[in-house]
Amino acid sequence: MLFRSNEFWNHSFYIKKVLVKQILKLPELIAVLSSAQKKPCGGIGLGEKVKVFPNTVELDKFCHIKNYRTDFDIPHDYVVVLFIAAIFYKEKGVMELLEAIPLVTKKHEKVLFIFVGGGKEEDSMVRFCQKQKIENYVRFTGHLSSDNVISLLLSSDIFAFPTYYSEGLPLVILEAMAAGLSVISTPVRAIPEVIENEKNGFLIKPRDHIALAEKITLLIENEDLRKRIGHRNIEKIGEKYDLKIVAKIFEQSYQEILFGNKTHETDYSKL
């Protein structure tokens, strides 16, 4: 059973909570996406039933050597800052990223900010770019196929995701890590479980476009730092978030439920 514990529980009435407790006694295993989601489960008596099974990526899909910049008409000497979201909500930090662009481009002109996705905020985002006269530094691609998203990730340098939305464990951050990108995000929900500040990326306060601009500028000016962070991210995905790794943990958990085999017990949350 997959359970989004904290969101559901915190917004439930007493009677619903009683019913949920009874229902949650039925499954042998409750799967959550992160330790942040697991933590509230202890307070409602779920105990050892709850295990963390995070979002995953297929690392093999990101092992291409080809540079796709020509396909996307991206200059090879530009630093590419990428943002991806299915829908452009303000809570995803899209306006903060746009507000950071004039601060970055005062120092660096060979930089391109690419926004993948769409939604109701896109019109206001375009108007902001026009008002700030930063259109030449920004590109909106609309929605792309999964293959094109991977190709664009592999053609980029920095992934900026300054969200303050109620995120779980954003798959797009894992994909950016698998592509070897430096990641700038916020300490929202499960993101700090994946991005350790100043180790394999940067975490800034939500709604802080100045700090965002500073970190983007730092990475633009330090190619070696980008490469070191990117290498760490690929390693971390391979160790903890690759589909093959998590699939084995799922298989082991099913075997324990079906056959009571606990000789090889692995608690993913402790990896």
Coordinates of C-alpha atoms in Angstrom, one line a residue:
M1 CA 0.0 0.0 0.0
L2 CA 1.3 3.4 -1.0
F3 CA 0.5 6.1 1.6
R4 CA 1.0 9.9 1.3
S5 CA 0.9 10.1 5.0
N6 CA 1.5 13.7 6.2
E7 CA -0.7 15.5 3.6
F8 CA -3.6 13.2 4.1
W9 CA -3.3 12.8 7.9
N10 CA -2.9 16.5 8.7
H11 CA -6.0 17.4 6.8
S12 CA -8.3 14.7 8.1
F13 CA -11.1 14.9 10.7
Y14 CA -11.1 12.7 13.8
I15 CA -13.6 10.1 12.5
K16 CA -11.6 9.8 9.3
K17 CA -8.4 9.3 11.3
V18 CA -10.0 6.5 13.2
L19 CA -11.1 4.8 10.0
V20 CA -7.7 5.2 8.5
K21 CA -6.0 3.6 11.5
Q22 CA -8.2 0.6 11.1
I23 CA -7.6 0.3 7.4
L24 CA -3.8 0.7 7.8
K25 CA -3.8 -2.4 10.1
L26 CA -4.7 -4.5 7.0
P27 CA -1.6 -4.3 4.8
E28 CA 1.6 -6.2 5.6
L29 CA 3.6 -3.3 4.1
I30 CA 3.1 0.4 3.6
A31 CA 5.3 2.1 1.1
V32 CA 6.2 5.8 1.2
L33 CA 8.4 7.8 -1.1
S34 CA 10.7 9.4 1.5
S35 CA 11.8 9.5 5.1
A36 CA 9.9 12.8 5.3
Q37 CA 6.7 10.9 4.6
K38 CA 7.6 8.0 6.9
K39 CA 8.2 10.2 9.9
P40 CA 4.5 11.0 10.6
C41 CA 3.6 7.4 10.3
G42 CA 5.3 6.6 13.6
G43 CA 2.9 8.8 15.4
I44 CA -0.1 6.9 14.3
G45 CA 1.2 3.5 15.3
L46 CA 2.3 2.1 11.9
G47 CA 5.8 1.2 13.2
E48 CA 7.7 -1.3 11.2
K49 CA 5.1 -1.7 8.5
V50 CA 6.4 1.5 6.8
K51 CA 9.3 1.4 4.4
V52 CA 10.8 3.9 2.0
F53 CA 10.7 3.2 -1.7
P54 CA 11.8 6.3 -3.5
N55 CA 11.1 7.5 -7.0
T56 CA 13.6 6.0 -9.4
V57 CA 15.3 6.7 -12.7
E58 CA 16.7 4.3 -15.3
L59 CA 20.3 5.4 -15.2
D60 CA 21.1 3.6 -18.4
K61 CA 19.0 6.0 -20.3
F62 CA 21.3 8.9 -19.3
C63 CA 24.6 7.2 -20.4
H64 CA 24.7 8.8 -23.9
I65 CA 27.9 10.5 -24.9
K66 CA 26.4 12.6 -27.7
N67 CA 26.0 16.3 -27.3
Y68 CA 22.5 17.3 -28.4
R69 CA 23.0 21.1 -28.4
T70 CA 23.0 21.3 -32.2
D71 CA 19.6 19.5 -32.2
F72 CA 18.2 22.2 -29.9
D73 CA 20.1 25.1 -31.5
I74 CA 22.0 25.8 -28.4
P75 CA 25.4 27.5 -28.7
H76 CA 28.2 25.2 -27.6
D77 CA 30.0 27.9 -25.5
Y78 CA 26.9 28.8 -23.5
V79 CA 26.1 27.7 -20.0
V80 CA 22.5 26.3 -20.0
V81 CA 20.3 26.6 -16.9
L82 CA 17.3 24.3 -17.1
F83 CA 13.9 24.3 -15.4
I84 CA 11.4 21.5 -15.9
A85 CA 7.8 21.2 -14.6
A86 CA 4.7 19.7 -16.2
I87 CA 2.7 22.8 -15.1
F88 CA 4.2 26.2 -14.3
Y89 CA 2.9 27.0 -10.9
K90 CA 4.2 30.1 -9.0
E91 CA 4.9 27.7 -6.1
K92 CA 7.4 25.9 -8.3
G93 CA 9.6 29.0 -8.1
V94 CA 9.3 30.1 -11.7
M95 CA 9.1 33.8 -11.0
E96 CA 12.0 33.6 -8.6
L97 CA 14.1 32.0 -11.4
L98 CA 13.0 34.7 -13.8
E99 CA 13.9 37.4 -11.3
A100 CA 17.3 35.9 -10.9
I101 CA 18.1 36.2 -14.6
P102 CA 18.8 39.9 -14.8
L103 CA 21.2 39.6 -11.8
V104 CA 23.0 36.7 -13.6
T105 CA 23.2 38.3 -17.0
K106 CA 24.8 41.5 -15.7
K107 CA 27.9 39.4 -15.3
H108 CA 27.5 36.7 -17.8
E109 CA 26.0 37.0 -21.3
K110 CA 26.7 33.5 -22.6
V111 CA 24.0 31.9 -20.6
L112 CA 20.6 30.5 -21.7
F113 CA 17.7 29.7 -19.4
I114 CA 15.4 27.0 -20.7
F115 CA 11.9 26.4 -19.3
V116 CA 10.3 23.0 -20.2
G117 CA 6.6 22.6 -19.6
G118 CA 3.7 25.1 -19.7
G119 CA 0.5 26.2 -18.0
K120 CA -1.4 29.3 -16.9
E121 CA 1.7 31.2 -15.6
E122 CA 3.5 31.1 -18.9
D123 CA 1.9 34.2 -20.3
S124 CA 2.9 36.2 -17.3
M125 CA 6.4 34.7 -17.5
V126 CA 6.7 35.8 -21.1
R127 CA 5.5 39.3 -20.2
F128 CA 8.0 39.5 -17.4
C129 CA 10.8 38.6 -19.8
Q130 CA 9.7 41.3 -22.2
K131 CA 9.4 43.9 -19.5
Q132 CA 12.9 43.1 -18.1
K133 CA 14.3 42.8 -21.7
I134 CA 15.7 39.4 -21.0
E135 CA 14.0 37.5 -23.9
N136 CA 17.4 36.7 -25.5
Y137 CA 18.4 34.8 -22.5
V138 CA 15.2 32.8 -22.1
R139 CA 13.6 30.0 -24.1
F140 CA 10.2 28.3 -23.6
T141 CA 10.0 24.9 -25.2
G142 CA 6.5 23.8 -24.2
H143 CA 6.0 20.2 -23.3
L144 CA 8.5 17.7 -24.7
S145 CA 8.6 13.9 -25.1
S146 CA 10.5 12.0 -22.5
D147 CA 13.3 11.3 -24.9
N148 CA 13.7 15.0 -25.7
V149 CA 13.7 15.8 -22.0
I150 CA 16.5 13.4 -21.5
S151 CA 18.4 14.9 -24.5
L152 CA 17.9 18.4 -23.2
L153 CA 19.1 17.4 -19.7
L154 CA 22.2 15.9 -21.2
S155 CA 22.7 19.2 -23.1
S156 CA 22.5 21.4 -20.0
D157 CA 24.8 22.4 -17.2
I158 CA 22.7 23.5 -14.2
F159 CA 19.3 22.5 -13.0
A160 CA 17.4 25.1 -11.1
F161 CA 14.3 24.1 -9.2
P162 CA 13.5 26.7 -6.5
T163 CA 10.2 25.2 -5.5
Y164 CA 8.2 26.0 -2.4
Y165 CA 5.4 23.7 -3.6
S166 CA 4.4 20.8 -1.4
E167 CA 6.8 18.4 -3.1
G168 CA 7.3 14.8 -2.3
L169 CA 10.5 13.5 -3.9
P170 CA 10.6 15.3 -7.3
L171 CA 11.4 12.9 -10.1
V172 CA 12.8 15.7 -12.2
I173 CA 15.6 16.3 -9.6
L174 CA 16.6 12.7 -9.8
E175 CA 16.6 12.9 -13.6
A176 CA 18.8 16.0 -13.5
M177 CA 21.2 14.2 -11.2
A178 CA 21.3 11.2 -13.5
A179 CA 22.3 13.5 -16.3
G180 CA 25.2 14.8 -14.2
L181 CA 23.8 18.3 -13.6
S182 CA 24.5 20.6 -10.7
V183 CA 21.2 21.1 -8.9
I184 CA 20.0 24.2 -7.1
S185 CA 16.8 23.7 -5.1
T186 CA 15.2 24.3 -1.7
P187 CA 14.9 22.4 1.5
V188 CA 11.3 21.5 0.9
R189 CA 9.9 18.1 2.1
A190 CA 12.1 15.2 0.8
I191 CA 14.5 17.3 -1.3
P192 CA 17.2 17.5 1.4
E193 CA 17.3 13.7 1.4
V194 CA 18.6 13.8 -2.1
I195 CA 20.5 17.1 -2.3
E196 CA 23.0 17.8 0.5
N197 CA 23.8 21.5 0.5
E198 CA 27.3 22.2 -0.9
K199 CA 28.0 18.5 -1.4
N200 CA 26.0 17.5 -4.5
G201 CA 24.2 20.7 -5.0
F202 CA 22.9 23.8 -3.3
L203 CA 19.8 24.4 -1.2
I204 CA 18.5 28.0 -0.8
K205 CA 15.7 29.5 1.1
P206 CA 12.4 29.5 -0.8
R207 CA 11.4 32.7 -2.6
D208 CA 15.0 34.0 -2.5
H209 CA 15.9 35.1 -6.0
I210 CA 19.1 36.8 -4.9
A211 CA 20.5 33.7 -3.4
L212 CA 19.4 31.7 -6.4
A213 CA 21.2 34.2 -8.7
E214 CA 24.3 33.9 -6.5
K215 CA 24.4 30.1 -6.8
I216 CA 23.8 30.1 -10.5
T217 CA 26.6 32.7 -11.0
L218 CA 28.9 30.6 -8.8
L219 CA 28.3 27.5 -10.9
I220 CA 28.7 29.5 -14.2
E221 CA 32.1 30.7 -13.0
N222 CA 33.3 27.3 -11.8
E223 CA 33.2 24.6 -14.5
D224 CA 35.3 22.2 -12.3
L225 CA 32.8 22.6 -9.5
R226 CA 29.9 21.8 -11.9
K227 CA 31.7 18.7 -13.0
R228 CA 32.5 17.5 -9.5
I229 CA 28.9 18.0 -8.4
G230 CA 27.6 16.3 -11.5
H231 CA 29.9 13.3 -11.0
R232 CA 28.7 12.9 -7.4
N233 CA 25.1 13.1 -8.5
I234 CA 25.5 10.3 -11.1
E235 CA 27.2 8.2 -8.4
K236 CA 24.4 8.8 -5.9
I237 CA 21.7 7.9 -8.4
G238 CA 23.6 4.7 -9.2
E239 CA 23.9 3.8 -5.5
K240 CA 20.4 4.6 -4.3
Y241 CA 17.9 5.7 -6.9
D242 CA 18.5 3.6 -10.0
L243 CA 15.5 1.5 -10.9
K244 CA 17.5 -1.8 -10.7
I245 CA 18.5 -1.0 -7.1
V246 CA 15.0 -0.1 -5.8
A247 CA 13.4 -3.0 -7.8
K248 CA 15.6 -5.4 -5.8
I249 CA 14.4 -3.9 -2.5
F250 CA 10.8 -4.2 -3.6
E251 CA 11.4 -7.9 -4.6
Q252 CA 13.0 -8.6 -1.2
S253 CA 10.2 -7.0 0.7
Y254 CA 7.6 -9.1 -1.3
Q255 CA 9.6 -12.2 -0.5
E256 CA 9.5 -11.3 3.2
I257 CA 5.8 -10.9 3.1
L258 CA 5.1 -14.0 1.1
F259 CA 7.6 -16.4 2.6
G260 CA 8.7 -14.8 5.9
N261 CA 12.3 -14.7 4.6
K262 CA 14.1 -12.1 6.7
T263 CA 17.6 -13.4 6.2
H264 CA 18.4 -10.6 3.8
E265 CA 16.5 -7.7 5.3
T266 CA 17.4 -4.3 3.8
D267 CA 15.9 -1.0 5.2
Y268 CA 16.2 1.4 2.3
S269 CA 15.8 4.4 4.5
K270 CA 19.2 3.6 6.1
L271 CA 21.1 3.4 2.8

